[in-house]
PDB file of C-alpha atoms in Angstrom:
ATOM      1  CA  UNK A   9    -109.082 -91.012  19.596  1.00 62.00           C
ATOM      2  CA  UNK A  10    -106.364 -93.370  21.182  1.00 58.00           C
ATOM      3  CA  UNK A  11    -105.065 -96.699  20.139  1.00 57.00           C
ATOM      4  CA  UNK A  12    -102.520 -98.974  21.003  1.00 47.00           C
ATOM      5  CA  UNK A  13     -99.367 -96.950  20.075  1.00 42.00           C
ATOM      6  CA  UNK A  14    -100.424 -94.077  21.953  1.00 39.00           C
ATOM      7  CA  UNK A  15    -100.947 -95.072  25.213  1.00 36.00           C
ATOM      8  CA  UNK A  16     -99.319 -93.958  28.477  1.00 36.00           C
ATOM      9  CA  UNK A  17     -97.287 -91.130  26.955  1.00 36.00           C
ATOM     10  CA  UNK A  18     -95.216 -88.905  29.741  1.00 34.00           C
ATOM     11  CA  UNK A  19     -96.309 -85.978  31.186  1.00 34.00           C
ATOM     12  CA  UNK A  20     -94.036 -82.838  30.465  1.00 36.00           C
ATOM     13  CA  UNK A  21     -92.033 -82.289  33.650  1.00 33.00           C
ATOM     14  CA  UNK A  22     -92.945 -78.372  33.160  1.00 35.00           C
ATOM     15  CA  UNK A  23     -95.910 -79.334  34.699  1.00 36.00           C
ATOM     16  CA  UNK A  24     -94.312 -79.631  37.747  1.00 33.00           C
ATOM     17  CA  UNK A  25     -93.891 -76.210  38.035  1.00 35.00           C
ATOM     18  CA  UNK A  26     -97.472 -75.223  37.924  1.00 36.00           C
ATOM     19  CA  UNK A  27     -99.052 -73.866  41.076  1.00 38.00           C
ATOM     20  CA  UNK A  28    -102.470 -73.845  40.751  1.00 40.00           C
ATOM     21  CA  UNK A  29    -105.676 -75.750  41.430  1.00 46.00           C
ATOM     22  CA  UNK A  30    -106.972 -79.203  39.520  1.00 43.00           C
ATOM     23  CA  UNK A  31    -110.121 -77.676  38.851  1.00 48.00           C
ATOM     24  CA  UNK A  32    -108.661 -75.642  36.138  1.00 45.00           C
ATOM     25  CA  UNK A  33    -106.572 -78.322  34.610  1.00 45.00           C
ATOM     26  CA  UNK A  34    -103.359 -77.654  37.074  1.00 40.00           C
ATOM     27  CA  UNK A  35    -102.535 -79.145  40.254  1.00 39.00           C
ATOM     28  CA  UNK A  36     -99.771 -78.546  42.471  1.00 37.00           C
ATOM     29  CA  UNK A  37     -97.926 -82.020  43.296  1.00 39.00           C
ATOM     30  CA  UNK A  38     -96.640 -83.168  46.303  1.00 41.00           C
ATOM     31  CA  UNK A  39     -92.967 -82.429  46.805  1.00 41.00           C
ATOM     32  CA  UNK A  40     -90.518 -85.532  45.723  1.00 45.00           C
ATOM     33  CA  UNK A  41     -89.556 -87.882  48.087  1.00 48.00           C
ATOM     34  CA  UNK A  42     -86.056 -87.057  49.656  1.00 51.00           C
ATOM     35  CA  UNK A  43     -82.860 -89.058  47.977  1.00 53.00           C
ATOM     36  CA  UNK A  44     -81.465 -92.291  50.802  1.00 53.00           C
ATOM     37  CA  UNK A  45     -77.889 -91.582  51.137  1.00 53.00           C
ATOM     38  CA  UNK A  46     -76.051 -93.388  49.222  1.00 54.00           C
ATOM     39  CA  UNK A  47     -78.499 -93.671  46.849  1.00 54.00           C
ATOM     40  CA  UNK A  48     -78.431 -91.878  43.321  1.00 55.00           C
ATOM     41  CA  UNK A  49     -82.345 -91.615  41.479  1.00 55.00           C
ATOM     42  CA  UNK A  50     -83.009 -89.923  37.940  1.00 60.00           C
ATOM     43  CA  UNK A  51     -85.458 -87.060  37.644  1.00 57.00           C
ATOM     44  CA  UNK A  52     -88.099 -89.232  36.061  1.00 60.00           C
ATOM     45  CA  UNK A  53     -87.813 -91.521  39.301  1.00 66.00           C
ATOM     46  CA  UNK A  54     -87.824 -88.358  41.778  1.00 65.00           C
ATOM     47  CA  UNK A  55     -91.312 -86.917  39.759  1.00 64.00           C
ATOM     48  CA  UNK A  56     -93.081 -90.242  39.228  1.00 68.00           C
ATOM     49  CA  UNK A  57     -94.764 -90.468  42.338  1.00 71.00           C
ATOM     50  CA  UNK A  58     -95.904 -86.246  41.712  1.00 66.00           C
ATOM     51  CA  UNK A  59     -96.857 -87.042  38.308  1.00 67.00           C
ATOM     52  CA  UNK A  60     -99.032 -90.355  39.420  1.00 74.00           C
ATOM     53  CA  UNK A  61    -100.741 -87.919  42.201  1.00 72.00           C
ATOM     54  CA  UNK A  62    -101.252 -85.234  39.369  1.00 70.00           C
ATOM     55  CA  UNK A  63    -102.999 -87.320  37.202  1.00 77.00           C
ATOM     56  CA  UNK A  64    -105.413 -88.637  40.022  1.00 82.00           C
ATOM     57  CA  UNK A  65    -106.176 -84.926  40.411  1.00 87.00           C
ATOM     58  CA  UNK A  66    -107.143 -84.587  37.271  1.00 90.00           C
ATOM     59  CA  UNK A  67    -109.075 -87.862  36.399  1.00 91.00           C
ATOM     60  CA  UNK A  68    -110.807 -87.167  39.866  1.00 91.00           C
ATOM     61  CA  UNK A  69    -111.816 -83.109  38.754  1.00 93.00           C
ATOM     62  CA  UNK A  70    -112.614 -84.626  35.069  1.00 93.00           C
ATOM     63  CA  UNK A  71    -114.855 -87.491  36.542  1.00 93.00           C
ATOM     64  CA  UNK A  72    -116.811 -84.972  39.167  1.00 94.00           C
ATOM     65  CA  UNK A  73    -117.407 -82.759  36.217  1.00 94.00           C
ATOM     66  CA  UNK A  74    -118.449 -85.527  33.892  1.00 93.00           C
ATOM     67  CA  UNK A  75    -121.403 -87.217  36.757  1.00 93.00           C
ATOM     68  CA  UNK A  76    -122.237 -83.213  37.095  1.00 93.00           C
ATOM     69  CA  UNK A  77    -123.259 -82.840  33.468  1.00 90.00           C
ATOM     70  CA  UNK A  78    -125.195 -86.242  33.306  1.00 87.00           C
ATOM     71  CA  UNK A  79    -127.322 -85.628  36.283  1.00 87.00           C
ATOM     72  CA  UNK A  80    -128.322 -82.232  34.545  1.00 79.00           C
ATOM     73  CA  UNK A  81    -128.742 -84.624  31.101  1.00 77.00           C
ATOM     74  CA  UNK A  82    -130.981 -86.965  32.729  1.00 69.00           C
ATOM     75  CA  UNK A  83    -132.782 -84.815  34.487  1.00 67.00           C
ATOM     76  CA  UNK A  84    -133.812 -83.184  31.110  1.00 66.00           C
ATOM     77  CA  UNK A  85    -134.760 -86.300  29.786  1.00 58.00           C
ATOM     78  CA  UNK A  86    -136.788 -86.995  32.366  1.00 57.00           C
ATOM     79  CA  UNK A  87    -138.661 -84.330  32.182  1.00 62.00           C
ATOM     80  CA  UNK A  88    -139.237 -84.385  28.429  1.00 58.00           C
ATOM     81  CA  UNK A  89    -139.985 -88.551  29.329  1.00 55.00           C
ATOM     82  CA  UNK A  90    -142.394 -87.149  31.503  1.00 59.00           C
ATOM     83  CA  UNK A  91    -143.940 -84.512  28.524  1.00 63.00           C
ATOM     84  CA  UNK A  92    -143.813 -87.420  25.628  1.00 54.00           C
ATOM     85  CA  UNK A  93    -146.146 -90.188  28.349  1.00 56.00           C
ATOM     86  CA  UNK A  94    -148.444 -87.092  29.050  1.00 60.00           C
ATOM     87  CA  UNK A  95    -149.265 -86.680  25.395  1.00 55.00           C
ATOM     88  CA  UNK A  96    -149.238 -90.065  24.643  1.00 52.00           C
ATOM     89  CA  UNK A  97    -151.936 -90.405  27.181  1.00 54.00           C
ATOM     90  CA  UNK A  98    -154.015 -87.843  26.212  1.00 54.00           C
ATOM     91  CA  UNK A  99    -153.636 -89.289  22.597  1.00 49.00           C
ATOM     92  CA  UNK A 100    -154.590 -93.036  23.603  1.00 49.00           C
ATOM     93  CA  UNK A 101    -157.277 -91.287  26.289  1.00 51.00           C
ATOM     94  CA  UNK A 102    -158.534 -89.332  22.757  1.00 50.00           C
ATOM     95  CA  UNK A 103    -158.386 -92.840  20.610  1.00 46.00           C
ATOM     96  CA  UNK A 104    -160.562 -94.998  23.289  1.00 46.00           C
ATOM     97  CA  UNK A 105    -163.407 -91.833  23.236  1.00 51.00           C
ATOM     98  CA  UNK A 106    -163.823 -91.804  19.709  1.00 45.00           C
ATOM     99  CA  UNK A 107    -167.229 -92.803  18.617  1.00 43.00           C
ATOM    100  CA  UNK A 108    -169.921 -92.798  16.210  1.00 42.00           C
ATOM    101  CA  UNK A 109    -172.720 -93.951  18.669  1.00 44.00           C
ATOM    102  CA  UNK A 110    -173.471 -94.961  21.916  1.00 42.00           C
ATOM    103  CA  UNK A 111    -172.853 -98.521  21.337  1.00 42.00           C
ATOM    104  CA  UNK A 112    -169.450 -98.078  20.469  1.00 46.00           C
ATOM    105  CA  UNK A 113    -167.799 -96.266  23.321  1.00 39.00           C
ATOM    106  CA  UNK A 114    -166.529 -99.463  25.048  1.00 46.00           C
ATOM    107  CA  UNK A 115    -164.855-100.092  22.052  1.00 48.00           C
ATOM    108  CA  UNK A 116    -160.645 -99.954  22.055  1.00 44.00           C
ATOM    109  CA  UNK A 117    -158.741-100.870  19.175  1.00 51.00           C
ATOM    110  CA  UNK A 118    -155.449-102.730  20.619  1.00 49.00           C
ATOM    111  CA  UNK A 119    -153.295-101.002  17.660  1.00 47.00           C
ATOM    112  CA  UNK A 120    -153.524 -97.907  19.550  1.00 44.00           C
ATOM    113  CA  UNK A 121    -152.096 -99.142  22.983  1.00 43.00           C
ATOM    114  CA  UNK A 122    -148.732 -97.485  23.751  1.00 40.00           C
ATOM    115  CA  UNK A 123    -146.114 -98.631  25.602  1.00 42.00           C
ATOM    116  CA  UNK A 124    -143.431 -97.220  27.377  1.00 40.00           C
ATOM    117  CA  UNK A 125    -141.448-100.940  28.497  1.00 45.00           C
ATOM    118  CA  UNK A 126    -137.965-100.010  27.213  1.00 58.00           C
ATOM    119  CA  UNK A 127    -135.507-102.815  26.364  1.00 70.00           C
ATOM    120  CA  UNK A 128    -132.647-102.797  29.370  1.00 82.00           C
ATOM    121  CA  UNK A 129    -129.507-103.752  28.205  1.00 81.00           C
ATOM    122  CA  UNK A 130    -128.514-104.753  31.267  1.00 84.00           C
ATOM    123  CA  UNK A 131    -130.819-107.506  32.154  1.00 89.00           C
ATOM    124  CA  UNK A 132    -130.994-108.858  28.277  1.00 94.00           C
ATOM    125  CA  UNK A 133    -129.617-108.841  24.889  1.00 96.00           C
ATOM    126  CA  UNK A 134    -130.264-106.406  22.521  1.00 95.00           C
ATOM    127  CA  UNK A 135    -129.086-105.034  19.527  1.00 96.00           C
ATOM    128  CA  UNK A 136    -125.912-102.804  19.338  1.00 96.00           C
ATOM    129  CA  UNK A 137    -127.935 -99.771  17.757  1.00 95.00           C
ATOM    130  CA  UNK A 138    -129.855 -99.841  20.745  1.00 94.00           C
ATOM    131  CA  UNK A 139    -127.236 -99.284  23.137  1.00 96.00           C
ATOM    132  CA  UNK A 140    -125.134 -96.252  24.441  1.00 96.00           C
ATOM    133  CA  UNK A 141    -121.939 -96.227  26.345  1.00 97.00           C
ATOM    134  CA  UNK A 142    -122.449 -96.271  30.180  1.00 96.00           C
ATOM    135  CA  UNK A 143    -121.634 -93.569  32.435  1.00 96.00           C
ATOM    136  CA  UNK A 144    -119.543 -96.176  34.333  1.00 96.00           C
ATOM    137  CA  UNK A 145    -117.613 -97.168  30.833  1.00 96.00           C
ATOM    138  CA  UNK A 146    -116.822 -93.654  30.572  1.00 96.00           C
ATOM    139  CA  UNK A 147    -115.250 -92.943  34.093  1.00 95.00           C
ATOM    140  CA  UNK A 148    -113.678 -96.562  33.311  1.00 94.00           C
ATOM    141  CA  UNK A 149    -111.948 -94.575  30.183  1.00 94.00           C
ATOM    142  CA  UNK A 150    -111.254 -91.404  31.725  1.00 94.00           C
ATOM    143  CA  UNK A 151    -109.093 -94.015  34.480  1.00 92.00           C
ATOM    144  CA  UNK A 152    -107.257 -95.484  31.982  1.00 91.00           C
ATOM    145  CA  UNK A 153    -106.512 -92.702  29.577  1.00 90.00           C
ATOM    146  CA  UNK A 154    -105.943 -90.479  31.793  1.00 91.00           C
ATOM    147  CA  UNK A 155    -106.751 -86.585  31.746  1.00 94.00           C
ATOM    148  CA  UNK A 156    -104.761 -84.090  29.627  1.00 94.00           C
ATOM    149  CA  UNK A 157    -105.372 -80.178  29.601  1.00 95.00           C
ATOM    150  CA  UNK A 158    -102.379 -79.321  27.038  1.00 95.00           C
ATOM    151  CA  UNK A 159    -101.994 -80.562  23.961  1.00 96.00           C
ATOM    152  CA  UNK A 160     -98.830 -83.017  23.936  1.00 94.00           C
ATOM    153  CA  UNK A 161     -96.737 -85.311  21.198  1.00 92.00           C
ATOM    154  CA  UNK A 162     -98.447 -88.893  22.032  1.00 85.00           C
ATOM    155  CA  UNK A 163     -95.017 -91.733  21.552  1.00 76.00           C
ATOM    156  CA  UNK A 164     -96.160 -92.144  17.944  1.00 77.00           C
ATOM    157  CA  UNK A 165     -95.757 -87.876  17.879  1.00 86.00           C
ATOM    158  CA  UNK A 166     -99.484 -87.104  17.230  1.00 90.00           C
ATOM    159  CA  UNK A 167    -101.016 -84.137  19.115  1.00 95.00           C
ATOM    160  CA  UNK A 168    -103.203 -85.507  21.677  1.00 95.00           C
ATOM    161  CA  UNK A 169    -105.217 -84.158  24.537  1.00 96.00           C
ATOM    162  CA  UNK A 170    -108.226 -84.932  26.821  1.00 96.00           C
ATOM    163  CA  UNK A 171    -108.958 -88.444  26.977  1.00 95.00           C
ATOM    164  CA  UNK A 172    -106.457 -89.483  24.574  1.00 93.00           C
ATOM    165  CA  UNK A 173    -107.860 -87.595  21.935  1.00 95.00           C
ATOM    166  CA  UNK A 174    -106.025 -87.177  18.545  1.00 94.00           C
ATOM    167  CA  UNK A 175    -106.293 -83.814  17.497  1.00 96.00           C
ATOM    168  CA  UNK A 176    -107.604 -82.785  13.999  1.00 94.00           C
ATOM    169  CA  UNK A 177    -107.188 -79.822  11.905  1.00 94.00           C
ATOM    170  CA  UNK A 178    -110.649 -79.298  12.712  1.00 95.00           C
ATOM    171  CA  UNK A 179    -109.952 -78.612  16.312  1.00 96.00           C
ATOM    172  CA  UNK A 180    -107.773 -75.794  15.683  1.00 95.00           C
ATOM    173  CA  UNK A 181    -105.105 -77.005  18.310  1.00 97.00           C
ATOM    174  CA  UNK A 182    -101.253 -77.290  18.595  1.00 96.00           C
ATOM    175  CA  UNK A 183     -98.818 -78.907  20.793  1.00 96.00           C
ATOM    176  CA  UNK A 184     -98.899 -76.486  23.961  1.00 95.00           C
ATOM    177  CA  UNK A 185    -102.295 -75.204  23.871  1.00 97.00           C
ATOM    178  CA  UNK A 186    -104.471 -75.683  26.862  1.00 97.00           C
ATOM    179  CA  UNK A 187    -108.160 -76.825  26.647  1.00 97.00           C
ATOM    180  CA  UNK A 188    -110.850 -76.476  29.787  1.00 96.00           C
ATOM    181  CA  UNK A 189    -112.216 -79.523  31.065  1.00 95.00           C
ATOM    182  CA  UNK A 190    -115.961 -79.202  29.318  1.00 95.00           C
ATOM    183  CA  UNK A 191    -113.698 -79.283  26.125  1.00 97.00           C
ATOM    184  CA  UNK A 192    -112.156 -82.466  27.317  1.00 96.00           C
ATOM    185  CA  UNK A 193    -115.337 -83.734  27.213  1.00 96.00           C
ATOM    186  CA  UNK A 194    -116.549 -82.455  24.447  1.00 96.00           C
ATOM    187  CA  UNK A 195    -114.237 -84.245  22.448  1.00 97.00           C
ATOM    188  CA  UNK A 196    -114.405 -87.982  24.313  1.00 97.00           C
ATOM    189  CA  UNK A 197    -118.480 -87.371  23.683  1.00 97.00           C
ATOM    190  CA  UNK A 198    -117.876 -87.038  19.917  1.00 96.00           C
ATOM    191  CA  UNK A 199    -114.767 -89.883  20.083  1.00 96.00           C
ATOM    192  CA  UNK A 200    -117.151 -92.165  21.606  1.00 97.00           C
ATOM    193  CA  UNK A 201    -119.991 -91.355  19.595  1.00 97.00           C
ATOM    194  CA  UNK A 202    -117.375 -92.512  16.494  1.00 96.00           C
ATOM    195  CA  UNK A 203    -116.273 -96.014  18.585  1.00 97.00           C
ATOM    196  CA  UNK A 204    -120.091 -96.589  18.996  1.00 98.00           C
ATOM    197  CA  UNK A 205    -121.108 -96.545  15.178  1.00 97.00           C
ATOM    198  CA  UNK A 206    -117.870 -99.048  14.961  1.00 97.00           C
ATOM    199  CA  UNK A 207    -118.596-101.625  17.690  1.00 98.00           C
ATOM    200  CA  UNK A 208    -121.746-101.075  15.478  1.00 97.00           C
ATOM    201  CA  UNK A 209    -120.467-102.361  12.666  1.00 97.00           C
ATOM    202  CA  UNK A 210    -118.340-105.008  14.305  1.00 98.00           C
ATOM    203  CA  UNK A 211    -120.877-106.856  15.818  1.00 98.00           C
ATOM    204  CA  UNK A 212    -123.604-106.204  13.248  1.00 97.00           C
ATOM    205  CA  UNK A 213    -127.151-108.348  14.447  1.00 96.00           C
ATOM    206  CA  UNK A 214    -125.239-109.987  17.275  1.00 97.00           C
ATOM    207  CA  UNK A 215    -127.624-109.093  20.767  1.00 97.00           C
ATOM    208  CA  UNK A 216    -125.014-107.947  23.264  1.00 97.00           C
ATOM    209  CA  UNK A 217    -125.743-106.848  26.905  1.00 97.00           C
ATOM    210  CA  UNK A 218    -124.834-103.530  27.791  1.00 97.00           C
ATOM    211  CA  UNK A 219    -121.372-104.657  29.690  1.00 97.00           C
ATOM    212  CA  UNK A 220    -120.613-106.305  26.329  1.00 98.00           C
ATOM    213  CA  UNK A 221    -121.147-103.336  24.499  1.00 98.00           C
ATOM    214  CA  UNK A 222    -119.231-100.988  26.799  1.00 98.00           C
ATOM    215  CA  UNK A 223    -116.040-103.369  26.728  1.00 98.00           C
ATOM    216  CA  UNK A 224    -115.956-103.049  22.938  1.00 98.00           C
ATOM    217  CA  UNK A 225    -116.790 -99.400  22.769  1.00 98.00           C
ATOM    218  CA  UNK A 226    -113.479 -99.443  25.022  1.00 97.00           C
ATOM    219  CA  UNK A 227    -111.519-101.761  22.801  1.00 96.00           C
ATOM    220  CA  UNK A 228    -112.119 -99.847  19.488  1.00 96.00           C
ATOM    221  CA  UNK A 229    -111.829 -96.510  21.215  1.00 95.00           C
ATOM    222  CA  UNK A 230    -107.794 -97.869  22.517  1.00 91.00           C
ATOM    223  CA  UNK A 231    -107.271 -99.584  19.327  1.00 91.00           C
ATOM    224  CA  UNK A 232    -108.904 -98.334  16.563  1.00 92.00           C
ATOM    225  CA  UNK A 233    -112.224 -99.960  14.119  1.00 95.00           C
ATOM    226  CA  UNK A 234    -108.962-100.776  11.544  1.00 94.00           C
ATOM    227  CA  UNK A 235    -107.497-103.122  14.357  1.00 93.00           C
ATOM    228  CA  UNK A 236    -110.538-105.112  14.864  1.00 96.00           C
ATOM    229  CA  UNK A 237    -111.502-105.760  10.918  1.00 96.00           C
ATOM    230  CA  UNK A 238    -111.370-109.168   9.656  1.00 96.00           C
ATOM    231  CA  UNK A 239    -108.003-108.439   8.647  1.00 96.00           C
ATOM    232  CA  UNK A 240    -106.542-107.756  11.795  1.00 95.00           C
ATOM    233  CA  UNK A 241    -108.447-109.312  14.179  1.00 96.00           C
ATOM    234  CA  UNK A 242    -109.911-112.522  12.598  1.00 97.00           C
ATOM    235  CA  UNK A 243    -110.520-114.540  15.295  1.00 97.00           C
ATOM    236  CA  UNK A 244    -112.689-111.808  16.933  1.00 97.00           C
ATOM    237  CA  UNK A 245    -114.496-111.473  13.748  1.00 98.00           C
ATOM    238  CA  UNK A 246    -114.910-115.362  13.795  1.00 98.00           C
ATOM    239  CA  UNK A 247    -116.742-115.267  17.177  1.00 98.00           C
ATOM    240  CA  UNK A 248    -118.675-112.797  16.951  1.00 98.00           C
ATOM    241  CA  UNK A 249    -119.744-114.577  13.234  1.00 97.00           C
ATOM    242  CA  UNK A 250    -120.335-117.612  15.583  1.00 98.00           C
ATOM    243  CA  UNK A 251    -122.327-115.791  18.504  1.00 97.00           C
ATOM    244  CA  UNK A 252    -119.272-117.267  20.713  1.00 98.00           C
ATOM    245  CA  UNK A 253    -119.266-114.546  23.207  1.00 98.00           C
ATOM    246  CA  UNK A 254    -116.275-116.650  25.647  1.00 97.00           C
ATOM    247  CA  UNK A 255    -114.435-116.656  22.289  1.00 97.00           C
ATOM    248  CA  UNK A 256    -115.302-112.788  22.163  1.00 98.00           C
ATOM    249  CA  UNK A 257    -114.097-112.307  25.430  1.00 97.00           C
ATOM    250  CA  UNK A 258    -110.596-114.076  25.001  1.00 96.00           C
ATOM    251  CA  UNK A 259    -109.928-111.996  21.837  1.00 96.00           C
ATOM    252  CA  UNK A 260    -110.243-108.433  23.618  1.00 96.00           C
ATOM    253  CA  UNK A 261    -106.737-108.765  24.855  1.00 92.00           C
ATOM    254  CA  UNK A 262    -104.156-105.967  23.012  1.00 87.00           C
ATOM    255  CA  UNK A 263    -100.997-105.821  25.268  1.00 84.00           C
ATOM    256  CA  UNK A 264     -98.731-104.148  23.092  1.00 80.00           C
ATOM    257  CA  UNK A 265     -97.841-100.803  21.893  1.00 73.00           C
ATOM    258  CA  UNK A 266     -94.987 -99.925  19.550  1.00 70.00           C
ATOM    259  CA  UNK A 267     -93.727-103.571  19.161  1.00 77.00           C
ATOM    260  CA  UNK A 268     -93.686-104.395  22.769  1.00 81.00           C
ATOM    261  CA  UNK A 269     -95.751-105.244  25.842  1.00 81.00           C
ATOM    262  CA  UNK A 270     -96.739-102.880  27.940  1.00 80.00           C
ATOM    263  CA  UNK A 271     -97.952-103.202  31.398  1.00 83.00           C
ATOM    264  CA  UNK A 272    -100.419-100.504  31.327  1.00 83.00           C
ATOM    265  CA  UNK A 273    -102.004-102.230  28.615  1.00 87.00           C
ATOM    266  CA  UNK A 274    -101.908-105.948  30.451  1.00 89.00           C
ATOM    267  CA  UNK A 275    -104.220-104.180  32.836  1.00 91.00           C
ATOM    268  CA  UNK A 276    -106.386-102.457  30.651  1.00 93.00           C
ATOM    269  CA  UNK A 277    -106.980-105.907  28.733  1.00 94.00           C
ATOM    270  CA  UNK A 278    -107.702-107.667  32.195  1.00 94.00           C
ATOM    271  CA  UNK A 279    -110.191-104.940  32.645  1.00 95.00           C
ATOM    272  CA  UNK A 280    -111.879-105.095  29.488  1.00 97.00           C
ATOM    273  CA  UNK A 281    -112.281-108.806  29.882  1.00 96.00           C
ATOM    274  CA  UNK A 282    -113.756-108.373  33.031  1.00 96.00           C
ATOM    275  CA  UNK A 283    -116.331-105.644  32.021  1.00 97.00           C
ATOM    276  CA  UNK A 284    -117.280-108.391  29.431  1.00 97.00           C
ATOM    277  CA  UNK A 285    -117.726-111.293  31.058  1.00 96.00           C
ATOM    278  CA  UNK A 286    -119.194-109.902  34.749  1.00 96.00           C
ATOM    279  CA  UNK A 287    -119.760-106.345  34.241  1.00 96.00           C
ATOM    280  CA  UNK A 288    -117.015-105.801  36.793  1.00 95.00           C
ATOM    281  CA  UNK A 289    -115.266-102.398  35.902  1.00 95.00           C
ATOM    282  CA  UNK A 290    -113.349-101.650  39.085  1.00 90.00           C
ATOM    283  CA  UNK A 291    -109.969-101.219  38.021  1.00 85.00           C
ATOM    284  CA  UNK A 292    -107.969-104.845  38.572  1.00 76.00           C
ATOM    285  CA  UNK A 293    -104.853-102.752  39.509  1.00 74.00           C
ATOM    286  CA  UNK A 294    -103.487-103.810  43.099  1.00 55.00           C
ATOM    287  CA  UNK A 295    -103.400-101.006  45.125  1.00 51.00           C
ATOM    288  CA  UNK A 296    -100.179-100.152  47.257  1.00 45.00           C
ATOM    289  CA  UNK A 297     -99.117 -97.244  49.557  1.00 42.00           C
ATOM    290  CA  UNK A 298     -95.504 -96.044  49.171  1.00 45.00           C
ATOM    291  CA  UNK A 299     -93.152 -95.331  52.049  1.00 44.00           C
ATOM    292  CA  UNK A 300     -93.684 -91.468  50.885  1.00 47.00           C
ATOM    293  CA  UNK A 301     -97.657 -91.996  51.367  1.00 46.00           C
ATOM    294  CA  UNK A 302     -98.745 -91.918  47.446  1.00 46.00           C
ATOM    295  CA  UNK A 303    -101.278 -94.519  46.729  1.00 47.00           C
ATOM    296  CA  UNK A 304     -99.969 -96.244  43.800  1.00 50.00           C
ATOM    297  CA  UNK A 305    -100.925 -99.298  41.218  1.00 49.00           C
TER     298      UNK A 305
END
């Protein structure tokens, strides 16, 4: 799972190399832009604006692949949705016949009404436990994290891959190996499934809408639940004690990784704030095109 110290960590210039297709985890950049006379760039300066398109690739393929999978989800829950009212109507049908004489069958107990109103988090408050991270929230993440295929060194030297997962012994990775994209999202399912139970925790009986929820889920999933304890983040703890959900909103600001500030991070905290407070999740970035033609932040 990422936090603060491993964000934004550079892409291995082999990478460059590859000549293949995003869909399998690989793209094949753009060429770099031709030096100016007179003017002297560094490597990292010649590939940035290859490595920037490479990543789109990838976030785009991951993304596609991501809204593929929860259309086939849905449509399975649907259907068993559509299984569970059946029964539940032939049940409650079942309940309203049952009789012991004639003058009884107009009878219906109210106990045995069923409903199938579910609570929308997006239109009211409701407890944490109730909630799951949006779709949206997690093409938000995939944006900011970015898309990895090969397991690298993050800055703080932990193996990472996918959406800024850290790998475990469990996963049975080293720095190198390649993944596929379903494993990619394999792993941010089960990291967010972990961020859930800790925005959980964090926010305890407080009723949050489902924008609220998704902007912690994406707070504890950069950070970490240890950087958001009382400890380390009391004045979050504090608000969310007090129900103050502006004061919650102000405190889900981390702009620093290894000691310093880091732009990437400004961003992401503008972001977060605004999937709080308006359920805005476009990215706040200001888009620009380069004299070489690469859309850039």
């Amino acid at each position: 799972m990422s936090n603060a110290a491993t964000i934004e960590a550079p892409i291995e210039t082999e990478a460059i190399a590859m000549r293949s297709d995003p869909r399998d985890g690989s793209t094949h950049p753009p060429s770099p832009p031709p030096r100016s006379e007179g003017r002297t760039s560094s490597k990292g300066e010649e590939l940035r604006p290859a490595l920037r398109w490479m990543r789109g690739q990838m976030v785009q393929e991951f993304i596609k692949r991501l809204r593929k999978q929860h259309r086939g989800e849905r449509g399975a829950s649907l259907r068993g949705r559509m299984r569970k009212r059946k029964t539940a109507m032939a049940m409650s049908a079942a309940v309203m016949g049952l009789s012991t004489g004639a003058a009884d069958i107009s009878t219906y107990d109210p106990k045995y009404s069923i409903s199938f109103a579910d609570l929308d988090g997006t239109q009211q408050r409701v407890n944490a436990l109730d909630l799951k991270v949006s779709e949206t929230m997690k093409e938000a993440l995939a944006e900011e994290e970015g898309v990895r295929l090969v397991v690298y060194r993050d800055v703080a030297g932990y193996p990472t891959v996918g959406v800024g997962h850290l790998v475990t012994p469990d996963d049975g990775l080293s720095v190198g190996d390649r993944i596929t994209y379903d494993q990619a999202i394999e792993f941010l399912e089960k990291d967010l499934e972990k961020a859930e139970e800790g925005v959980e925790r964090l926010v305890g009986d407080l009723p949050i809408y489902q924008h609220e929820f998704d902007a912690l889920v994406d707070l504890v999933y950069n950070v970490g639940e240890g950087n958001v304890s009382p400890s380390e983040s009391p004045r979050l703890n504090d608000a969310i004690a007090n129900a103050d959900y502006e004061g919650i909103a102000r405190q889900l600001e981390y702009t620093t990784a290894a000691g310093k500030v880091a732009r990437g991070l400004q961003y992401r905290s503008e972001r977060r704030q605004a999937i709080f407070m308006e359920a805005a999740y476009d990215d706040p970035r200001a888009v620009e095109v380069e004299t070489t033609g690469q859309v850039s932040a």
